[in-house]
Coordinates of C-alpha atoms in Angstrom, one line a residue:
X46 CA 22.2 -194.3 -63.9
X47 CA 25.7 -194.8 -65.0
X48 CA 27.0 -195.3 -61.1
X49 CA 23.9 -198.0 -60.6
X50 CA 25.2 -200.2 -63.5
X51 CA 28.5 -199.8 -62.1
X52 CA 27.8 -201.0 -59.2
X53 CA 25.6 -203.7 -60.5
X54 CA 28.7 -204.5 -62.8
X55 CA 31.2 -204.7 -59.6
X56 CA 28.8 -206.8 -58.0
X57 CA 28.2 -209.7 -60.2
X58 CA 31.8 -209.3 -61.1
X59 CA 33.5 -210.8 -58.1
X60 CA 30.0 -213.2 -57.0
X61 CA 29.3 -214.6 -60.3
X62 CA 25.8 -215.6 -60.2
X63 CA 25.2 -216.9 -64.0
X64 CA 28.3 -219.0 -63.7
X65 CA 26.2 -220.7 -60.6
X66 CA 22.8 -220.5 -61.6
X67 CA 22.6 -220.2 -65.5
X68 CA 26.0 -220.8 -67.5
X69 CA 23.9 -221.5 -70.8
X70 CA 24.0 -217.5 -70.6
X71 CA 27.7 -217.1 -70.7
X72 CA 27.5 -217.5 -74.6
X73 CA 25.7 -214.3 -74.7
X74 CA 28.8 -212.0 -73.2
X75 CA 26.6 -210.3 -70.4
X76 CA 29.2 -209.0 -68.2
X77 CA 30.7 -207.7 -71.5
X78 CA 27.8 -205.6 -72.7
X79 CA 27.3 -204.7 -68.7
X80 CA 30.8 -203.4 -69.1
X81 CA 30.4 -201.7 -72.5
X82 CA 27.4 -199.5 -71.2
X83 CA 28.5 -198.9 -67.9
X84 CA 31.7 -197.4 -69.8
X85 CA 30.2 -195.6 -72.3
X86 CA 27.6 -194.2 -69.5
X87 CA 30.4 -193.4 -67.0
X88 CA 32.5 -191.6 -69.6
X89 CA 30.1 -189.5 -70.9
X90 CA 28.9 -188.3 -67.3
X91 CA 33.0 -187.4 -66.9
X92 CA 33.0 -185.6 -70.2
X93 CA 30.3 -183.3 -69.1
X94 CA 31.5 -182.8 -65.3
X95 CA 35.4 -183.0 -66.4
X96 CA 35.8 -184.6 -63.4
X97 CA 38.2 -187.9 -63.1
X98 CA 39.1 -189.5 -60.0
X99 CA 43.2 -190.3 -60.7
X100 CA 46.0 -188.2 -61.9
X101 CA 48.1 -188.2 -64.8
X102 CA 51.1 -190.1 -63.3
X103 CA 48.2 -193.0 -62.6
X104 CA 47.0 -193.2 -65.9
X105 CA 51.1 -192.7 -67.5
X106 CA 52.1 -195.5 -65.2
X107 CA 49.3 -198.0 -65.9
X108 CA 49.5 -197.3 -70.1
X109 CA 53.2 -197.8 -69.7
X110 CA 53.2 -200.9 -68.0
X111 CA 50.5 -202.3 -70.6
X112 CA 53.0 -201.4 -73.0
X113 CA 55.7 -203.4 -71.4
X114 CA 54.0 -206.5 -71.4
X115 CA 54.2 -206.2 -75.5
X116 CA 57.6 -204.7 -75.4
X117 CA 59.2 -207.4 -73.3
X118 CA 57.7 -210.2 -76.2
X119 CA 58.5 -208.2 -79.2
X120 CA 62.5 -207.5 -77.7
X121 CA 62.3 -211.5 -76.7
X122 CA 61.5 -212.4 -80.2
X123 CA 58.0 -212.9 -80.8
X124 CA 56.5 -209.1 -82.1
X125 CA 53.5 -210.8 -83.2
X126 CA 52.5 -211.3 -79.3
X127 CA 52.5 -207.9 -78.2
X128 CA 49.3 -206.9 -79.2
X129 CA 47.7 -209.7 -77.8
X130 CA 49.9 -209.3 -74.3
X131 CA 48.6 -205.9 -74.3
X132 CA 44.8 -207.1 -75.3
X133 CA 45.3 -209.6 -72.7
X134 CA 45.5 -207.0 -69.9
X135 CA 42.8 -204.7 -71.4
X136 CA 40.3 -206.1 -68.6
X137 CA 42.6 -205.1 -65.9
X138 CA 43.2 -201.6 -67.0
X139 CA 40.1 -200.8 -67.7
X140 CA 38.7 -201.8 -65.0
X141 CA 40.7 -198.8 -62.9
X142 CA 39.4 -196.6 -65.8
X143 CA 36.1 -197.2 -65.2
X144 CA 36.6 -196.9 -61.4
X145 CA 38.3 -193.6 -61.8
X146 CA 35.3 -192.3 -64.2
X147 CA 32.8 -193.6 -61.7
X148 CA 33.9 -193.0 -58.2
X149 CA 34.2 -189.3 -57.4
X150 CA 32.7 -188.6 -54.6
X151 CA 32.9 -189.9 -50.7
X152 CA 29.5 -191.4 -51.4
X153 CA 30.2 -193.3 -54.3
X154 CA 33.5 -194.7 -52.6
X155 CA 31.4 -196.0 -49.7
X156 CA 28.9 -197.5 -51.8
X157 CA 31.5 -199.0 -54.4
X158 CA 33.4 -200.7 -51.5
X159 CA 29.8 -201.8 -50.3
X160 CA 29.1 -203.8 -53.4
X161 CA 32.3 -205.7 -53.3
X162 CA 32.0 -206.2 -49.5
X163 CA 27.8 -207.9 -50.3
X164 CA 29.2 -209.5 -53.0
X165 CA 31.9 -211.4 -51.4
X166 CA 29.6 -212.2 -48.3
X167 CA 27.3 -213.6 -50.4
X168 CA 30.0 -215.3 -52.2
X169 CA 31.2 -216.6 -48.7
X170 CA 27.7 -217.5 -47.4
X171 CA 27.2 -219.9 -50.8
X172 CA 30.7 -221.3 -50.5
X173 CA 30.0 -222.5 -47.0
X174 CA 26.7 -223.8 -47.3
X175 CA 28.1 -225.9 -50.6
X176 CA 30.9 -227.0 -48.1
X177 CA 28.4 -228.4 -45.2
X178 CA 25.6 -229.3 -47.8
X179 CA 26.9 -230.4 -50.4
X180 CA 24.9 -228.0 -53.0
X181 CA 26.9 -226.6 -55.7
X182 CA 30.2 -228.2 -54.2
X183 CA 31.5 -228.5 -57.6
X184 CA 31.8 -225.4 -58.6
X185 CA 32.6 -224.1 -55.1
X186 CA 34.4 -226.4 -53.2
X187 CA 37.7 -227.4 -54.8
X188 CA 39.1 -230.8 -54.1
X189 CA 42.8 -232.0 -53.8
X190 CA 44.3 -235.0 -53.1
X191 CA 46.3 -234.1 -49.2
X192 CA 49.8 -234.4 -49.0
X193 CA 51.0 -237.1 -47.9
X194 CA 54.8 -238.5 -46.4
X195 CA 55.9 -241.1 -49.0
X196 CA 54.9 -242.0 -52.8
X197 CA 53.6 -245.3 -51.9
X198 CA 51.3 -245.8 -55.0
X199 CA 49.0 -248.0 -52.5
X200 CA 48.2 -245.1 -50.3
X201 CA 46.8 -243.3 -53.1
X202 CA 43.6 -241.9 -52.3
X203 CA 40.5 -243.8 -52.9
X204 CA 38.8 -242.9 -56.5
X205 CA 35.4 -242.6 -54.7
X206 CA 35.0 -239.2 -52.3
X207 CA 32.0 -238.2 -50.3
X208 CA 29.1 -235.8 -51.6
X209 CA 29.5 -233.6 -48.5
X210 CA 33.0 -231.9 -47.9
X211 CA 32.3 -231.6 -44.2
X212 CA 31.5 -235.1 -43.8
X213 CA 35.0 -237.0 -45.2
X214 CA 36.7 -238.0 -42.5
X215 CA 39.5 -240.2 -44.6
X216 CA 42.2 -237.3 -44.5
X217 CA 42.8 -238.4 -48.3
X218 CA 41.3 -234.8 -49.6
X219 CA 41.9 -231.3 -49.2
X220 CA 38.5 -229.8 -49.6
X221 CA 39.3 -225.6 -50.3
X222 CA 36.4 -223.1 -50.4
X223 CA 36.2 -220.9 -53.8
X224 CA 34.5 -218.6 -56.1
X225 CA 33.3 -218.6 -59.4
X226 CA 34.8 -216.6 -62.3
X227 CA 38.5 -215.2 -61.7
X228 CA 38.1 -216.3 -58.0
X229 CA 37.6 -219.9 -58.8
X230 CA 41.1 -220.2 -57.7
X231 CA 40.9 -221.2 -53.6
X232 CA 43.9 -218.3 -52.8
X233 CA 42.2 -215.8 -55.5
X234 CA 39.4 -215.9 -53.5
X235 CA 40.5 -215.8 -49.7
X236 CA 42.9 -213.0 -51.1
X237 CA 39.6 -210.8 -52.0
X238 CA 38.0 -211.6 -48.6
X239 CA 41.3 -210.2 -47.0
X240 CA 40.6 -207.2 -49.1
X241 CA 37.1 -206.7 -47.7
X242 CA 37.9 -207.5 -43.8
X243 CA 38.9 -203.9 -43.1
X244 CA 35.9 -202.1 -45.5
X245 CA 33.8 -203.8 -43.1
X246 CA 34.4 -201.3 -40.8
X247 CA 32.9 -198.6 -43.3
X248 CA 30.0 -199.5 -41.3
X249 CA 31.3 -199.0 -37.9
X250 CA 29.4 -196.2 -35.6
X251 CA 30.9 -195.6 -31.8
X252 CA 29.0 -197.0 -29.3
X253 CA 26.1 -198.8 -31.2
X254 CA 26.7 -202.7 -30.3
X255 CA 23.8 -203.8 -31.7
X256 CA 24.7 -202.4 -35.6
X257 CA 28.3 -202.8 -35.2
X258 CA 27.9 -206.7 -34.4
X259 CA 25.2 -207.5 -37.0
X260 CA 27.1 -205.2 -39.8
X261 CA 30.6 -205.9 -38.7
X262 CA 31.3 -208.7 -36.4
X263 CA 29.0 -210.9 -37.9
X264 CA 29.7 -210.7 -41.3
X265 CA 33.4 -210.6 -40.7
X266 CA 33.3 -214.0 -38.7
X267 CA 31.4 -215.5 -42.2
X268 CA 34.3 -214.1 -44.7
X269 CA 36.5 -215.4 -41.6
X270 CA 35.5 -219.0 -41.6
X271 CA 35.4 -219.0 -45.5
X272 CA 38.8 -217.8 -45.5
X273 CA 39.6 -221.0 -43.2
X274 CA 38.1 -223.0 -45.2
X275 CA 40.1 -221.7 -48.5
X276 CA 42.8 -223.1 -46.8
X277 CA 45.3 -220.9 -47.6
X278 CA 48.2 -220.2 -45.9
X279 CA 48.7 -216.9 -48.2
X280 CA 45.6 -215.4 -46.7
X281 CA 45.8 -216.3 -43.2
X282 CA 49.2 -214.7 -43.5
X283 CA 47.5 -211.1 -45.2
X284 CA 44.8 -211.4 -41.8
X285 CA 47.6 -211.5 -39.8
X286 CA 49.2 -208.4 -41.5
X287 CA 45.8 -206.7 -41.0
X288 CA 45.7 -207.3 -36.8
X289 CA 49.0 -206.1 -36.8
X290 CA 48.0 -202.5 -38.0
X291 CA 44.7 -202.6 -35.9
X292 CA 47.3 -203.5 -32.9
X293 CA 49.7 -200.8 -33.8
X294 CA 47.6 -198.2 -33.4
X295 CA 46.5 -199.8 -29.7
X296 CA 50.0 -200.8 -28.2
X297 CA 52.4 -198.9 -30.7
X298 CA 54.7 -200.7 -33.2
X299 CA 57.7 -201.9 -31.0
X300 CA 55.2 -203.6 -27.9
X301 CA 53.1 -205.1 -31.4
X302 CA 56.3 -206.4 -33.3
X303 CA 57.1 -208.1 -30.4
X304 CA 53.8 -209.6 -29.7
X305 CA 53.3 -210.5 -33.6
X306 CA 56.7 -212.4 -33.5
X307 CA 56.1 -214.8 -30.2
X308 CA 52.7 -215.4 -31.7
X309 CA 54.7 -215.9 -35.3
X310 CA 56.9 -218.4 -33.6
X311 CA 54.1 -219.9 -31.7
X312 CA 52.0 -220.4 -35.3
X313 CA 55.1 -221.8 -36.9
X314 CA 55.6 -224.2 -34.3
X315 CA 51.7 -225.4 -34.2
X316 CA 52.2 -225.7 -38.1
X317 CA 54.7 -227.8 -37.7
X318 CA 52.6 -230.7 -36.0
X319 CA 49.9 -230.9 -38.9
X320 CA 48.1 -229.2 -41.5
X321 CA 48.9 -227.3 -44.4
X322 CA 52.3 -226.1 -42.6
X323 CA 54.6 -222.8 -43.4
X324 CA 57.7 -224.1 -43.5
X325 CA 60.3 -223.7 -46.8
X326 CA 60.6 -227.7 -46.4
X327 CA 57.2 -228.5 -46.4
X328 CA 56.6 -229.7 -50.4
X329 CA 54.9 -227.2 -51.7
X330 CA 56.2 -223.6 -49.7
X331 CA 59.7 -225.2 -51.1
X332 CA 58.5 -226.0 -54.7
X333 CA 57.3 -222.1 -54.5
X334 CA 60.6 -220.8 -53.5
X335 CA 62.5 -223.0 -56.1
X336 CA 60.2 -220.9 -58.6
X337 CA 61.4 -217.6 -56.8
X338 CA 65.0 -219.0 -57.5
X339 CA 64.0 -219.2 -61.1
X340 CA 63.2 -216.1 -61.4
X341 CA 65.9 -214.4 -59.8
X342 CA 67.9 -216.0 -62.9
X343 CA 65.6 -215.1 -65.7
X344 CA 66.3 -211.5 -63.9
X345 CA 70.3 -212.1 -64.1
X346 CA 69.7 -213.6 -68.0
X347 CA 67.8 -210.5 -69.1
X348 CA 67.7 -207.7 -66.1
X349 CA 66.1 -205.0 -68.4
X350 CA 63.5 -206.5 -70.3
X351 CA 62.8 -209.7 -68.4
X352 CA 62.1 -213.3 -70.4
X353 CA 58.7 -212.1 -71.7
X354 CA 55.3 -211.3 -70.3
X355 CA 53.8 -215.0 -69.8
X356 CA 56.8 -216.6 -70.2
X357 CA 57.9 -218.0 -67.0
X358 CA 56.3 -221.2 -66.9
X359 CA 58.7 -221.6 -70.7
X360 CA 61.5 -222.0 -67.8
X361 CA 59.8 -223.7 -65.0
X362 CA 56.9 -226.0 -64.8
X363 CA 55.7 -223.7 -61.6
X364 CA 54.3 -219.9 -62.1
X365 CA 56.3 -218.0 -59.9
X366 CA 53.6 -218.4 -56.9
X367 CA 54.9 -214.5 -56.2
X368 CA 53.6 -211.7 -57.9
X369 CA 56.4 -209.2 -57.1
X370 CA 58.8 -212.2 -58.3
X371 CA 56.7 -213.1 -61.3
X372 CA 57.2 -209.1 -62.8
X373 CA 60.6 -208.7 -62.6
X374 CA 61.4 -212.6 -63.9
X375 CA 58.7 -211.8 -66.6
X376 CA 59.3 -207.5 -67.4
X377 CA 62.5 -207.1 -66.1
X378 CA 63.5 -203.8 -63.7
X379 CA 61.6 -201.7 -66.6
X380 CA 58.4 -203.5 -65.7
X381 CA 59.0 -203.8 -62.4
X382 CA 59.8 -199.9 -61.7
X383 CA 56.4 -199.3 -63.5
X384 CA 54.2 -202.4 -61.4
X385 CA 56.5 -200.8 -58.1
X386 CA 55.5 -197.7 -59.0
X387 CA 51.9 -197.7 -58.9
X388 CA 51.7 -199.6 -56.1
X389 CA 54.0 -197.1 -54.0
X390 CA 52.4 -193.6 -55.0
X391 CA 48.9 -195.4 -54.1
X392 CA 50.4 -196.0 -50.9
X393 CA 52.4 -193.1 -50.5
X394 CA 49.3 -190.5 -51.5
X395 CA 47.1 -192.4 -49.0
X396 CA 49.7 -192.6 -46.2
X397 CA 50.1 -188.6 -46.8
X398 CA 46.2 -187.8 -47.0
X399 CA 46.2 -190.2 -43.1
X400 CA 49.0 -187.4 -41.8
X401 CA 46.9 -184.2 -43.5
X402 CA 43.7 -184.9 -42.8
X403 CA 41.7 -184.4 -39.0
X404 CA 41.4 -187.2 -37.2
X405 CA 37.7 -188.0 -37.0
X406 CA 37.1 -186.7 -40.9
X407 CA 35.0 -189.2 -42.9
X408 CA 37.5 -189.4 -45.9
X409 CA 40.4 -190.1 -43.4
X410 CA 38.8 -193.2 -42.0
X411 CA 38.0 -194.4 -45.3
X412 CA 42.0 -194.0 -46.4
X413 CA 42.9 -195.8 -43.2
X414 CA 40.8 -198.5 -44.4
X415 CA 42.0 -198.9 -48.1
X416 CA 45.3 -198.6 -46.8
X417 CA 45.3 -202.1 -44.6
X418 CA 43.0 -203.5 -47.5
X419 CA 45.8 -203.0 -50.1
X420 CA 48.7 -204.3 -47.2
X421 CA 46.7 -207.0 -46.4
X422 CA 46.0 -207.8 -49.9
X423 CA 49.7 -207.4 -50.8
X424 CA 50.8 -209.5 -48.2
X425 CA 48.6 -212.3 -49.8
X426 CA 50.4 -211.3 -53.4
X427 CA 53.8 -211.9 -51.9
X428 CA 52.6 -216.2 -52.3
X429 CA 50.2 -215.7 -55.7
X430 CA 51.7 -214.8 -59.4
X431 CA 48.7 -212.3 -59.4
X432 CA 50.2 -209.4 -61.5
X433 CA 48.1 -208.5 -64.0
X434 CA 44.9 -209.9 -62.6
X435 CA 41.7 -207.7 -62.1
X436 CA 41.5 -207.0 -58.7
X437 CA 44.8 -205.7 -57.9
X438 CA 43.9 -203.1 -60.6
X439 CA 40.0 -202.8 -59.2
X440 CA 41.8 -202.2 -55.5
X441 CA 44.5 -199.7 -56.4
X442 CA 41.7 -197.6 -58.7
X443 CA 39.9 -197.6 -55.0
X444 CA 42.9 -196.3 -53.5
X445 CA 43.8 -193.6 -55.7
X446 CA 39.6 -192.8 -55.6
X447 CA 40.2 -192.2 -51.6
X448 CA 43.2 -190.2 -52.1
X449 CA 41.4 -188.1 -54.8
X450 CA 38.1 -187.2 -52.3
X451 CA 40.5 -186.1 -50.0
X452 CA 42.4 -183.8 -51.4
X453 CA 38.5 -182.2 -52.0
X454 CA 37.5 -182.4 -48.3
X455 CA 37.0 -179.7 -46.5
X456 CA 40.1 -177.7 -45.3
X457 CA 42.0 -179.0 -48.3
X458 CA 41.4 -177.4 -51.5
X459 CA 43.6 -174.0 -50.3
X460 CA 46.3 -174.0 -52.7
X461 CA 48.3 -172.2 -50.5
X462 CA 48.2 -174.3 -47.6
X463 CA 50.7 -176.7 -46.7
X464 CA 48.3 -179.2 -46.3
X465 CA 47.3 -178.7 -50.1
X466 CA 51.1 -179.5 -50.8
X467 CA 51.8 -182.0 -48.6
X468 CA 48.7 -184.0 -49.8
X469 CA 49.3 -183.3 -53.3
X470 CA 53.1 -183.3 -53.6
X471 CA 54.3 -187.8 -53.5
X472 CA 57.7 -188.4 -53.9
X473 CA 57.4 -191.6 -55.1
X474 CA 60.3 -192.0 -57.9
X475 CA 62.6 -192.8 -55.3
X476 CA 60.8 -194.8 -52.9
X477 CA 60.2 -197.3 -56.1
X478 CA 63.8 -197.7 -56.6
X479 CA 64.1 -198.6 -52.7
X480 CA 61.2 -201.1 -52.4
X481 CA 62.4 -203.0 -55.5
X482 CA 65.8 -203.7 -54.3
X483 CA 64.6 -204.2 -50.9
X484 CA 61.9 -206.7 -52.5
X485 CA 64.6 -208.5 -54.6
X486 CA 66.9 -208.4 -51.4
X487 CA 63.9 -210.6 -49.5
X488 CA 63.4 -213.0 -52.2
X489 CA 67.1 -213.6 -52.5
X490 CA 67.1 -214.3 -48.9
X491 CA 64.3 -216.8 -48.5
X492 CA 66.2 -218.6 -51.4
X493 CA 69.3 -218.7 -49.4
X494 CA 67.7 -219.6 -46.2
X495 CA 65.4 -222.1 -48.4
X496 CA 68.5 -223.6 -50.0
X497 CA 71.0 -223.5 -46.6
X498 CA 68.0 -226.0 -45.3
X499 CA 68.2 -228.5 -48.0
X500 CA 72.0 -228.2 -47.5
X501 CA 72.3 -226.6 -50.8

């Protein structure tokens, strides 16, 4: 029973269906009490069993960096906002708690990544239909005014816009597919459906066309178009990061790096001409790398602690639109080593239980595919201050689940195998210090190259 409500919980978590259909309910704290006795049911089931899917590094690394979200107010002046920094991320923390107390088994993996895969379809499927219908566009179809090439106050965009999305053909709007709840944000939610392309393939059996193309194809071309229709550069940028690892393992990486850069340079071009376009001179990619510059110098002001968690926007009307930027500006290198860390030995464990396990095993296909989930969904974190939001935490608790049924496949619970050692045994420390200096190193750069534009 426990794992049902958990699933039920994940579900309506990321589609949001009294938000659409009955907000008066919303006073009543649903989710909440969901929450409360899918925990209390979970954690009792892993009390008897004694059975937790993440290691004691996970857990150190997560409760430490909750920590240093008070730490970084209280040693910036306010010790009276620690607590509620720390309260503030409760929802993210404990939501890989209660993925670690619930998903133990292979079974439960593929079902848990089956719920969020429905859910977001669904969540897709609505988002659309309020696009081309006009149903529910409110809440899912965010409008902005499109940019435009001068201020001229009398080519302001008309007060009155059409009912239907797909039916404005003024150019005066940007019309950007969302979700409800913590994905009412257009790049929040295309992010998630970046997340879910890959655990489509969960589903995928060799030769049977018919299943693979109404399970797969199908379904993926819905989350596709929604993700289009989010217009956000972010997440077509994560997609491209995920055909890049399905090409890899077709061409190799040197005859795909070469492919994904003509077809880079082809993009950037075709950008250039109209639309939302990628380049650092286009208004708002260069308002978002003057933030990164911000941050760079709260990291030179205070390098250890940072300016205090939530405090960016104290320094710059912008949120750092970078979630790797946004810690260290906000935590400093303490922070960051801790947000670095668990991000690298989620990678690093699954990366080792790809090279251990056989081939064609079950849990090995499932790690490939939380693997590219978490690079493509990284990717999309590299334009979004998403660091302490739900998800990331919901996705890396997913990870660390994978890595955790693998090391109990069989052929892998010999302790004196090197299999058992090489699965079990994540170097991690120093591969954290490497990818922070190699992240700072990239952000620096797109300042310089941002700034050597504009002639700074």
């Amino acid at each position: 029973m426990s794992f049902a409500v958990f699933l039920l919980y994940v579900f309506l978590s990321f589609f949001r269906p009294i938000e659409l259909f009955a907000p008066e309910m919303a006073q009543y704290r649903p989710m909440l009490v969901l929450w409360t006795l899918g925990f209390v049911l979970a954690a009792s089931r892993a009390i008897v069993r004694k059975e937790i899917a993440a290691r004691g590094t996970d857990f150190k690394l997560l409760f430490a960096f909750m920590v240093m979200l008070g730490v970084s107010l209280a040693l910036n002046g306010w010790v009276g906002g620690a607590f509620t920094a720390m309260n503030d991320f409760t929802t993210s923390s404990m939501l890989f708690v209660l993925v670690a107390l619930n998903v133990t088994t292979l079974r439960r993996l593929k079902l848990a990544c089956a719920s969020v895969v429905l859910s977001m379809l669904v969540a897709a499927l609505f988002g659309i239909q309020a696009y081309h219908t006009g149903q529910f566009v409110e809440q899912l179809v965010l409008r902005q005014n499109a940019p435009q090439l001068d201020d001229d106050p009398s080519r302001a965009p008309p007060a009155a816009a059409p009912a239907v999305p797909a039916l404005d053909q003024t150019g005066w709007y940007l019309w950007r597919v969302r979700g409800q709840g913590f994905l009412s944000d257009p790049n929040d939610f295309s992010q998630v459906l970046v997340m879910c392309l890959p655990l489509l393939f969960v589903l995928w059996r060799q030769r049977a066309w018919l299943r693979n193309t109404l399970l797969i194809v199908a379904p993926g071309a819905v989350m596709m178009y929604a993700i289009v229709l989010s217009q956000s550069r972010g997440a077509l940028l994560g997609v491209a990061s995920l055909m890049f690892f399905i090409m890899r393992d077709w061409l190799g990486t040197t005859r795909t790096a070469i492919l994904g850069g003509l077809a880079g340079v082809a993009f950037l071009g075709a950008s250039a001409v109209g639309g939302r376009g990628f380049s650092s001179q286009e208004e708002s990619a260069g308002d978002r790398i003057e933030a990164w510059a911000v941050g760079l110098e709260l990291l030179k002001w205070r390098p250890i602690w940072g300016a205090g968690y939530g405090n960016f926007t104290d320094h710059h009307h912008l949120t750092a639109h970078n979630s790797f930027v946004l810690c260290f500006a906000e935590l400093g290198l303490v922070g960051y080593f801790l947000w670095v860390g668990m991000i690298v030995l989620t990678f690093k464990s699954l990366s080792a239980a790809v090279e251990t396990l056989p081939p064609r095993s079950p849990h090995r296909q499932m790690v490939v595919l939380l693997r590219n989930s978490l690079v493509g969904f990284l990717v999309c974190a590299w334009f979004l201050s998403r660091t302490y939001q739900p998800v990331l935490y919901f996705l890396l608790a997913l990870c660390v689940a994978a890595w955790w049924c693998a090391c109990r496949a069989p052929g892998m619970t010999d302790k004196e195998s090197p299999k058992y050692e090489k699965i079990h045994t994540i170097a991690w420390v120093r591969s954290t210090f490497i990818v922070m200096f190699l992240t700072i190193v990239a952000i620096r750069g797109f300042v310089f190259s941002h700034q050597l534009g504009r002639g700074g």
